[in-house]
Short mmCIF file of C-alpha atoms in Angstrom, two decimals:
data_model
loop_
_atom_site.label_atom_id
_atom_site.label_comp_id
_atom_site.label_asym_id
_atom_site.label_seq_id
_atom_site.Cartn_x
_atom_site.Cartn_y
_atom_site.Cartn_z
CA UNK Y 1 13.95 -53.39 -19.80
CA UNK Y 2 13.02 -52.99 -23.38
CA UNK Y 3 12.58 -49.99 -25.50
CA UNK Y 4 10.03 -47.49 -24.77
CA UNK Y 5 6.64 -48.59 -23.59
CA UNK Y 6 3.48 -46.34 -24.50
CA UNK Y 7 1.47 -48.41 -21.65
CA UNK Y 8 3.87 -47.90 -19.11
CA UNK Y 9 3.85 -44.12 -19.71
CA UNK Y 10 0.06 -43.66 -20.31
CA UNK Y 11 0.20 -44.98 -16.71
CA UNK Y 12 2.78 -42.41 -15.39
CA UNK Y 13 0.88 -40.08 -16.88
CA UNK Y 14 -2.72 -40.62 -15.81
CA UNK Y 15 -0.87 -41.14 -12.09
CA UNK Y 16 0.84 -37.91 -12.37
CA UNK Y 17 -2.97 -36.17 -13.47
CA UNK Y 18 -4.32 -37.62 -10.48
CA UNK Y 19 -2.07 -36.83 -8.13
CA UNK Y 20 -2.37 -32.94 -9.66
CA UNK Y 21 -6.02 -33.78 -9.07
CA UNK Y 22 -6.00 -34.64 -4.94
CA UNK Y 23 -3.37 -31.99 -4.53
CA UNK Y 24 -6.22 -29.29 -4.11
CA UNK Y 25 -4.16 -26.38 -3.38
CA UNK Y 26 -1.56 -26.51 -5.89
CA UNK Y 27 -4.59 -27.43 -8.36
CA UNK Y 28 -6.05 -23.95 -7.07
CA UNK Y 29 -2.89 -22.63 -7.62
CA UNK Y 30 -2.34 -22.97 -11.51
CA UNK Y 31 -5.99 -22.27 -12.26
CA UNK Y 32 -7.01 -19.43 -10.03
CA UNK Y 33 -3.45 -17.16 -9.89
CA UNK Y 34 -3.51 -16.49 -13.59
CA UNK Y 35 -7.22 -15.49 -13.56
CA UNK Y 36 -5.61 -13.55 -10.14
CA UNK Y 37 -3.16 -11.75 -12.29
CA UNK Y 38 -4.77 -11.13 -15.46
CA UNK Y 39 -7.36 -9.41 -13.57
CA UNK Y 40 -4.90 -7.71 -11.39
CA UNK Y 41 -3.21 -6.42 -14.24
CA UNK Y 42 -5.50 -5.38 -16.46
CA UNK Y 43 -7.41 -3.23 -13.43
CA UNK Y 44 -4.63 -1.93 -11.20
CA UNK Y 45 -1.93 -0.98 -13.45
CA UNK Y 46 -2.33 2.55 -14.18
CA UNK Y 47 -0.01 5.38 -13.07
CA UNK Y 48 -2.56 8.34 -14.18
CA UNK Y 49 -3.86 9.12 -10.43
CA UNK Y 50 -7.60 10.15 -10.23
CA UNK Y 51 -9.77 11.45 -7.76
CA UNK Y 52 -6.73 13.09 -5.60
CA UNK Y 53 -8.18 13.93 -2.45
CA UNK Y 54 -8.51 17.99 -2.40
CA UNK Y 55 -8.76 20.86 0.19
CA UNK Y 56 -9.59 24.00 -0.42
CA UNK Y 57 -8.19 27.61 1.62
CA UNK Y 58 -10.61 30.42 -0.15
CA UNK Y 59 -9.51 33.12 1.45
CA UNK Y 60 -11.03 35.09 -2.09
CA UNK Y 61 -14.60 34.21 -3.16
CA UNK Y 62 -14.48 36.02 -6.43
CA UNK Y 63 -15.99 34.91 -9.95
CA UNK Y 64 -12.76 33.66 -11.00
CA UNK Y 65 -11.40 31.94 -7.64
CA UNK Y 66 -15.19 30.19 -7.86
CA UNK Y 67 -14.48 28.82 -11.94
CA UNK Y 68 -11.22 27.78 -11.21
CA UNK Y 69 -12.57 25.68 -7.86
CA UNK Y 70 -15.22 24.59 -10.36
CA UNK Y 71 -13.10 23.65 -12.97
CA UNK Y 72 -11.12 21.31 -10.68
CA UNK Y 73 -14.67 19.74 -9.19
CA UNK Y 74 -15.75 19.10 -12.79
CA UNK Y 75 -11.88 17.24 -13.84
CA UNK Y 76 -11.56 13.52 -12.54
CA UNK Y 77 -8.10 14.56 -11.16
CA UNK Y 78 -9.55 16.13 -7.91
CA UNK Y 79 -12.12 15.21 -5.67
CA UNK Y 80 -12.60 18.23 -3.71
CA UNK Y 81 -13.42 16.98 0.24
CA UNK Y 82 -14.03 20.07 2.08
CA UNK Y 83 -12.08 23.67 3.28
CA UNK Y 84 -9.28 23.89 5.18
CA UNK Y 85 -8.18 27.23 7.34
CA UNK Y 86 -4.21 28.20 7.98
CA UNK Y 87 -1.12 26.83 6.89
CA UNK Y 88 -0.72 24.05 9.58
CA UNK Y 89 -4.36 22.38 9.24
CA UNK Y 90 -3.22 21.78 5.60
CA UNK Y 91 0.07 20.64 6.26
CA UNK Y 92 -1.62 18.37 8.40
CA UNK Y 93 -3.87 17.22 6.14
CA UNK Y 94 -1.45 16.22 3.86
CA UNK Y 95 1.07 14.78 7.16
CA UNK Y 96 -2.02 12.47 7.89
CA UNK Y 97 -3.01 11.25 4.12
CA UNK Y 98 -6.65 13.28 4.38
CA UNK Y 99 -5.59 15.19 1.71
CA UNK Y 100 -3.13 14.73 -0.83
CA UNK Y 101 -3.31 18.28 -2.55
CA UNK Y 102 -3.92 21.32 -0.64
CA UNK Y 103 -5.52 24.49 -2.84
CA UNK Y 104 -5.02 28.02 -1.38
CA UNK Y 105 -6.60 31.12 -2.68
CA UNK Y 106 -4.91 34.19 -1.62
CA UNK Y 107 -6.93 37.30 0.06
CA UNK Y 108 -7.28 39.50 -2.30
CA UNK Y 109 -6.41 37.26 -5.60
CA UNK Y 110 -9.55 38.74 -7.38
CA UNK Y 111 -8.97 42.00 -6.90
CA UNK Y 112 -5.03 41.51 -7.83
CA UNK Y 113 -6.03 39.94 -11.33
CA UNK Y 114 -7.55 42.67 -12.27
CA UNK Y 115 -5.14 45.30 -11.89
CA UNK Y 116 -2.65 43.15 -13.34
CA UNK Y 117 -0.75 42.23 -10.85
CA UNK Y 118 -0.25 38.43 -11.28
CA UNK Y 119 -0.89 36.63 -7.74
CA UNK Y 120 -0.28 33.54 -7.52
CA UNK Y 121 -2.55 30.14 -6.90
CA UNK Y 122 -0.73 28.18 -4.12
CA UNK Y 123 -0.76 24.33 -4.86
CA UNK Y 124 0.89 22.50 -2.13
CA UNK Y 125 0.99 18.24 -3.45
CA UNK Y 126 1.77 15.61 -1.61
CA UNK Y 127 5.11 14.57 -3.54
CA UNK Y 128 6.09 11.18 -1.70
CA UNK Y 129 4.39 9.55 -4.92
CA UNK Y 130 6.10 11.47 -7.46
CA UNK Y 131 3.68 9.52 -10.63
CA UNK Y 132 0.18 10.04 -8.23
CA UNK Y 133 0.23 13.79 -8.12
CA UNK Y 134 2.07 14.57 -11.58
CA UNK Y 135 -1.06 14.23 -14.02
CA UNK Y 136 -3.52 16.43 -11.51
CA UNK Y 137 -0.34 18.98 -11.48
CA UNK Y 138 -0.29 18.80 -14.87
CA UNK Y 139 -3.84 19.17 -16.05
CA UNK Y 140 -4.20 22.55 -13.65
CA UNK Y 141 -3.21 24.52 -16.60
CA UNK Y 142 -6.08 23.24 -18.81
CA UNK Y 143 -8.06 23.78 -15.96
CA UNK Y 144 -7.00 27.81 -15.41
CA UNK Y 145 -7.08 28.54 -18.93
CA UNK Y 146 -10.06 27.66 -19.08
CA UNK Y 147 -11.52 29.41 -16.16
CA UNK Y 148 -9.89 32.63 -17.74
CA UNK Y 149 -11.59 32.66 -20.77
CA UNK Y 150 -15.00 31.80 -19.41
CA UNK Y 151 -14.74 34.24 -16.34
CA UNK Y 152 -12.60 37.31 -17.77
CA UNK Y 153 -15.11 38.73 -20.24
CA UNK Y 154 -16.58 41.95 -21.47
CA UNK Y 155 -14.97 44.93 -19.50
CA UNK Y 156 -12.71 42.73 -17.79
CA UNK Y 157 -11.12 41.01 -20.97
CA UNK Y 158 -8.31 43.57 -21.03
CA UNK Y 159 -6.88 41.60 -17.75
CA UNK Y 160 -6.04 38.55 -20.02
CA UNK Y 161 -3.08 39.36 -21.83
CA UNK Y 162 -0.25 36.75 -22.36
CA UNK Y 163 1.03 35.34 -20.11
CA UNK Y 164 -2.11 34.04 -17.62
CA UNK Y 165 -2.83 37.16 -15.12
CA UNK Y 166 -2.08 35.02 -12.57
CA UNK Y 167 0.33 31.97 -11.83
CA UNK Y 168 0.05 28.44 -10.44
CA UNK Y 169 2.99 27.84 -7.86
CA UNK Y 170 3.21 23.94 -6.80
CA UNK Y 171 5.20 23.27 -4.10
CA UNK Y 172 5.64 19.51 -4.01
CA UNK Y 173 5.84 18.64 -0.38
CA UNK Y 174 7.97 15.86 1.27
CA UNK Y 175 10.02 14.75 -2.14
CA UNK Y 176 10.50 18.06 -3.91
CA UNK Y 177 13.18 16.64 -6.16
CA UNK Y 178 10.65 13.76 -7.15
CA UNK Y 179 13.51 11.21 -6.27
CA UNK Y 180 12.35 7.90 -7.04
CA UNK Y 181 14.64 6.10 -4.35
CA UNK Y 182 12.78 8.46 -1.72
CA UNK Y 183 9.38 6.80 -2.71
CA UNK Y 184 10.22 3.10 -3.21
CA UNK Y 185 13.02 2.62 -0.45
CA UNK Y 186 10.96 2.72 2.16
CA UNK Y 187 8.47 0.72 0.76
CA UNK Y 188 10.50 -1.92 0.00
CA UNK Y 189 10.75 -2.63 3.83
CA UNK Y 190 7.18 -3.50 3.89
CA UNK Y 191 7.85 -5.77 1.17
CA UNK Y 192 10.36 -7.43 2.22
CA UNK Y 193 8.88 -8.58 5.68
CA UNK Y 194 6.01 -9.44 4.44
CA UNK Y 195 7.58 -11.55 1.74
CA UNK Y 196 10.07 -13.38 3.91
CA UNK Y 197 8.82 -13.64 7.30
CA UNK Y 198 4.96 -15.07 6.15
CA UNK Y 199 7.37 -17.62 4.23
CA UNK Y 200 9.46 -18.61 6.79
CA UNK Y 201 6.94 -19.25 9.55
CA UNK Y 202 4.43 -21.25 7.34
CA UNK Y 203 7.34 -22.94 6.05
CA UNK Y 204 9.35 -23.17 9.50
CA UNK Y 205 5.45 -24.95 10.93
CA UNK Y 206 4.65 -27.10 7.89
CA UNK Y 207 8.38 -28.94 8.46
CA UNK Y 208 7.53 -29.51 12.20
CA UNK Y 209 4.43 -31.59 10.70
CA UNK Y 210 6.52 -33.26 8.12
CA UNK Y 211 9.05 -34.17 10.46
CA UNK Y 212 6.41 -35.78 13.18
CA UNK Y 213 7.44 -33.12 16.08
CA UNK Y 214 3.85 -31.51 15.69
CA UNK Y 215 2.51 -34.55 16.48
CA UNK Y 216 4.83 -34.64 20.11
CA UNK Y 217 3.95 -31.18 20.64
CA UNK Y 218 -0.13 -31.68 20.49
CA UNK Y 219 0.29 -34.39 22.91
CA UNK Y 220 1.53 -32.26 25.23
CA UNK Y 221 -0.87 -29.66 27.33
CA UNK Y 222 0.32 -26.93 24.95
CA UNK Y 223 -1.98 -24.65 24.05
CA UNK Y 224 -3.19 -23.42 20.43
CA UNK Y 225 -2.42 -19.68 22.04
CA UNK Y 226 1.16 -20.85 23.54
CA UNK Y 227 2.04 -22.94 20.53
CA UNK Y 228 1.51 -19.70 18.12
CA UNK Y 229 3.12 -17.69 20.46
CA UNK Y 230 6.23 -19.92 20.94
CA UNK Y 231 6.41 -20.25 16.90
CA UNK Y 232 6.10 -17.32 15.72
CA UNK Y 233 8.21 -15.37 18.81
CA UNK Y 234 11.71 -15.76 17.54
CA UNK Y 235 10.94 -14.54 14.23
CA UNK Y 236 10.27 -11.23 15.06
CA UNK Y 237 14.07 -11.03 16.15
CA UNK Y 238 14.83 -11.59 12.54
CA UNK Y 239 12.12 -8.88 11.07
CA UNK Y 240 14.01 -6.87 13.98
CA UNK Y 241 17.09 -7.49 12.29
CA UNK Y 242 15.89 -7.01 8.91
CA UNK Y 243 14.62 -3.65 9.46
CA UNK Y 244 17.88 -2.73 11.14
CA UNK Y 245 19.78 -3.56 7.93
CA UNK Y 246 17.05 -1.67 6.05
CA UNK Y 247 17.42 1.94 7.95
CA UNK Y 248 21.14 1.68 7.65
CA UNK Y 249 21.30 0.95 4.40
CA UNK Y 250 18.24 2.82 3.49
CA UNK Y 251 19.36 6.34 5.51
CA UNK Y 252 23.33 6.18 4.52
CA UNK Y 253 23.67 4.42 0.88
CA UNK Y 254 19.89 6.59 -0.51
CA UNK Y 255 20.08 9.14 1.20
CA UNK Y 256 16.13 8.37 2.48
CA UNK Y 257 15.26 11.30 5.21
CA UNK Y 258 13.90 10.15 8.80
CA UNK Y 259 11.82 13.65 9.76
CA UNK Y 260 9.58 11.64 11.67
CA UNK Y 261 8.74 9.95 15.44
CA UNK Y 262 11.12 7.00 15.97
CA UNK Y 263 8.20 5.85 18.11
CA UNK Y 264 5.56 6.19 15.80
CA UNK Y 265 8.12 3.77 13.52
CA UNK Y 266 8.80 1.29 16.19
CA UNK Y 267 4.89 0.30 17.33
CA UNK Y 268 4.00 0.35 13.12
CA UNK Y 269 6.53 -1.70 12.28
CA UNK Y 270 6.20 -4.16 15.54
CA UNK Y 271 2.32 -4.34 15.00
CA UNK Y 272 3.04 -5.01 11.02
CA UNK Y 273 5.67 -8.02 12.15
CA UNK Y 274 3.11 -9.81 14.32
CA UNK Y 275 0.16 -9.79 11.25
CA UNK Y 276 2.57 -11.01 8.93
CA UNK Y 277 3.79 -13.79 11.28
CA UNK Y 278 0.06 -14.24 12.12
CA UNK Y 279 -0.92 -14.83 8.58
CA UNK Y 280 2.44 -17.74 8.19
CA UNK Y 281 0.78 -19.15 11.26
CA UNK Y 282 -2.60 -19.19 9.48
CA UNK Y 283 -1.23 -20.51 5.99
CA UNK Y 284 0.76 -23.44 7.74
CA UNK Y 285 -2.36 -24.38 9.51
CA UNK Y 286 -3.74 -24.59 6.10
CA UNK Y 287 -1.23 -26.37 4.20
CA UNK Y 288 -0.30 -30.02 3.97
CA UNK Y 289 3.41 -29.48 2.80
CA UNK Y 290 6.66 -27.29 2.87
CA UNK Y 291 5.35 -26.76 -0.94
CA UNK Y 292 1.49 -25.74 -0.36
CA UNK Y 293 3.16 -23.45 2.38
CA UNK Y 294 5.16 -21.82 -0.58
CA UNK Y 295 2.53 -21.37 -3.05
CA UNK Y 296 -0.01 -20.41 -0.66
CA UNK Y 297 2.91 -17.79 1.30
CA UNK Y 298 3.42 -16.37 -2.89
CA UNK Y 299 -0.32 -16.37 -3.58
CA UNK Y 300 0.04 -13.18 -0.64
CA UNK Y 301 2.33 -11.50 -2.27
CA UNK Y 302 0.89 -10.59 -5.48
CA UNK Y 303 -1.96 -8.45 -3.56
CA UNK Y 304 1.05 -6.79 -1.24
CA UNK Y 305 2.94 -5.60 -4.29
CA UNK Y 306 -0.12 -4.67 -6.66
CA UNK Y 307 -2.80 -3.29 -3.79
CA UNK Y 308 -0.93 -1.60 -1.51
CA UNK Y 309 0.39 1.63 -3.37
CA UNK Y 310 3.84 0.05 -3.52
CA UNK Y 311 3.94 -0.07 -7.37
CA UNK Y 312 1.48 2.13 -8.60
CA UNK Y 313 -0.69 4.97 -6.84
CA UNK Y 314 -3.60 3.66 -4.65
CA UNK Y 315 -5.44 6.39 -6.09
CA UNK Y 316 -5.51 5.47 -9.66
CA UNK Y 317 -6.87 2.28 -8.34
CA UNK Y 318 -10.91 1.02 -9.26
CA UNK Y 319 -12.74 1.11 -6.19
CA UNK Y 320 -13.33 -2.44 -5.45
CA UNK Y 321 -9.44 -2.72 -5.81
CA UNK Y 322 -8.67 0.33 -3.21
CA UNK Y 323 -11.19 -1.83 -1.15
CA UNK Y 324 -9.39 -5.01 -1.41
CA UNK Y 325 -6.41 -3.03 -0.73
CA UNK Y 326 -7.15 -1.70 2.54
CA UNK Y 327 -7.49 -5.34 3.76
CA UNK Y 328 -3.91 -6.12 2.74
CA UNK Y 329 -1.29 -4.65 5.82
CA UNK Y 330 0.81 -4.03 3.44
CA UNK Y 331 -0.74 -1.35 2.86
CA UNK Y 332 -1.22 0.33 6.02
CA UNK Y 333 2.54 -0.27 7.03
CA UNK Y 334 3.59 1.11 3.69
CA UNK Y 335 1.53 4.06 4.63
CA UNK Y 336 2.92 4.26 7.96
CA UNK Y 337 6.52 4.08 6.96
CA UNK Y 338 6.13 6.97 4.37
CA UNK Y 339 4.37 9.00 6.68
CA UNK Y 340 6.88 9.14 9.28
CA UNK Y 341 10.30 8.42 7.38
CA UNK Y 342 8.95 11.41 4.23
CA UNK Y 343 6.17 13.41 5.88
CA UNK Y 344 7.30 13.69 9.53
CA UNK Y 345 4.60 11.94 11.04
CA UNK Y 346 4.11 11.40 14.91
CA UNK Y 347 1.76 8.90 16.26
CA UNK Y 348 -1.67 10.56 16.05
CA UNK Y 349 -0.73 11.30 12.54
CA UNK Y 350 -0.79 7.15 12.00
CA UNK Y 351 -2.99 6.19 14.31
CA UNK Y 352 -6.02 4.77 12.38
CA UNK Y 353 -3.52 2.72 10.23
CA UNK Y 354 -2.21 1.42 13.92
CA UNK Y 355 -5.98 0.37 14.73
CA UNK Y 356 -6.42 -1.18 11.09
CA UNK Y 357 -3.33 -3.33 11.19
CA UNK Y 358 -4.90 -4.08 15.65
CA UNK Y 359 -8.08 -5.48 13.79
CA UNK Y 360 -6.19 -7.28 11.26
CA UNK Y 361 -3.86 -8.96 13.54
CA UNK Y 362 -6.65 -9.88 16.23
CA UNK Y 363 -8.95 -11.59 12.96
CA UNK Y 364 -6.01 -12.91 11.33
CA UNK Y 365 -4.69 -14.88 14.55
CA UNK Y 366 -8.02 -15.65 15.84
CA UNK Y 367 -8.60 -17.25 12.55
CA UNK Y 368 -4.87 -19.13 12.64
CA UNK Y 369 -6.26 -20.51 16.53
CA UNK Y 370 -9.53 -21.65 15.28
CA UNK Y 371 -7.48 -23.86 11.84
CA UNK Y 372 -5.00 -24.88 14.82
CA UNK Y 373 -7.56 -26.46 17.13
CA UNK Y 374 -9.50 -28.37 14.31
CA UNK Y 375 -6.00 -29.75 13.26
CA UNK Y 376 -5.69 -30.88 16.60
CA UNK Y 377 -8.58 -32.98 16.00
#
């Protein structure tokens, strides 16, 4: 054979380019998912939640219920949406995801401050993201103090003595004990299915094709409808099974509360089982290997980690990123889940994320049908 021949490898070499060169996807793959991430990164990473979706219950209109109201308009912590009136529209509110803090004035408050009697401001905080409501709870104090001084002046300056004359009392709804495990466990169930079943269906599809059997089944009078059907069928057993292992594990070894409908869980996590399994349908229609099928099946996970809320707050996301977001089902399952499991919520209390995850699933497989028939030719 000889020793070592510099021709021989500048051939392996410039074959081995080439080959990187035709192989479009993977090629896609090492330039585009580091562009992917750095931008991911750099945007989406943040933990300081603004923007908080607010409602306010002024049952006091007084100068200093108005400053403190303003004070909270003006901070980039709160974006006040409307009013709310009684205890169970806000709970509501905050059951449904409209509102993730709820801001109550009491009767009388104004009146009470000034004979020194110290009511309280009732902040009620949605709690199932510990990190997304700690910096608005945080930066109320700033925001009172504030409102005192500019608000308690001249002959009413003697009702500021130290402490405040009147107290903030946060009562952090559905996680009061800010428990970590309460907030990711559940999520993790979205995660997982969509990690493993889009994987194993594009995967499962793409060795049919390597294997020739595609090629048996097309020449049969199967259609694109009853061939994605068949496929991706006995997969949801095992998303069945993996969310069985998940509540066990989930409700007995964490300690993670159920307050919710079991129905409302069973058609969210059915309808979240079929989009998943629609999109492995879709990305083996697209790939030419078991390996494109695995890069393109990872290139999906990135956005359900980072976008959906999973990680970090979907409030303290940019815009265009909450945007993108809403397209991933991640994140409308993950919303669903923490909803009913956390917030006790019933069906009409998930019901638009049900018709987001409908659409999704109907464009997702329409699109896998359409890829299907032009393999076909």
């Amino acid at each position: 054979m000889g020793g070592f021949s510099l021709q021989r490898f500048m051939a392996v070499l410039l074959k081995e380019f080439i080959q990187m060169r035709r192989d479009r996807v993977t090629f896609a793959m090492m330039i585009g998912l580091p562009i992917i991430q750095l931008l991911l990164f750099g945007f989406i990473i943040n933990s300081d939640a603004r923007h908080l979706p607010t409602l306010i219950e002024m049952n006091d209109t007084g100068p200093l219920s108005r400053a403190v109201i303003s004070g909270m308009q003006v901070s980039d912590y709160f974006d006040i949406r409307g009013a709310v009136s009684g205890v169970e529209a806000g709970e509501k509110a905050l059951r449904d995801g409209s509102a993730a803090i709820i801001v109550v004035v009491p009767e009388n408050f104004e009146r009470d401050v000034v004979r020194g009697l110290r009511p309280n401001l009732l902040i009620s905080a949605d709690a199932t993201d510990p990190s997304a409501v700690g910096g608005a709870v945080g930066a109320l104090s700033g925001i009172v103090q504030t409102a005192i001084s500019e608000t308690l002046t001249g002959p009413l300056r003697a009702a500021t003595p130290t402490p405040a004359p009147f107290g903030v009392l946060v009562h952090k709804m559905y996680n009061p004990e800010g428990r970590t495990s309460t907030n990711i466990v559940p999520g993790l169930l979205a995660i997982i299915l969509s990690m493993t079943l889009v994987m194993m269906t594009a995967v499962a599809i793409v060795k049919e094709s390597e294997r020739g059997t595609m090629e048996m089944l097309i020449a049969t009078p199967v259609r694109p409808l009853e061939v994605m059907a068949g496929k991706i069928l006995p997969y949801v057993f095992v998303g069945y099974v993996q969310t069985i292992v998940f509540l066990i594990t989930g409700l007995t070894l964490f300690g993670v509360p159920f307050e919710g409908s079991w129905l409302a869980f069973f058609i969210g996590f059915n309808l979240f089982i079929l989009v998943n399994l629609a999109l492995g349908f879709l990305i083996s229609a697209a790939a030419r290997s078991q390996m494109q099928a695995m890069q393109l099946s990872m290139f999906t996970i990135l956005p359900s980690v980072l976008l959906s809320g999973f990680m970090f707050p979907f409030a303290a996301m940019p815009g265009w990123a909450q945007v993108i977001g809403n397209i991933v089902p991640t994140t409308h399952f993950l919303r669903v889940v923490r909803a009913v499991m956390l917030k006790g919520g019933g069906v009409a209390d998930v019901m638009g994320e049900f018709v987001a995850m409908s659409i999704l699933l109907v464009v997702i497989g329409g699109i896998a049908m359409m890829r299907y028939r032009q393999t076909l030719d």
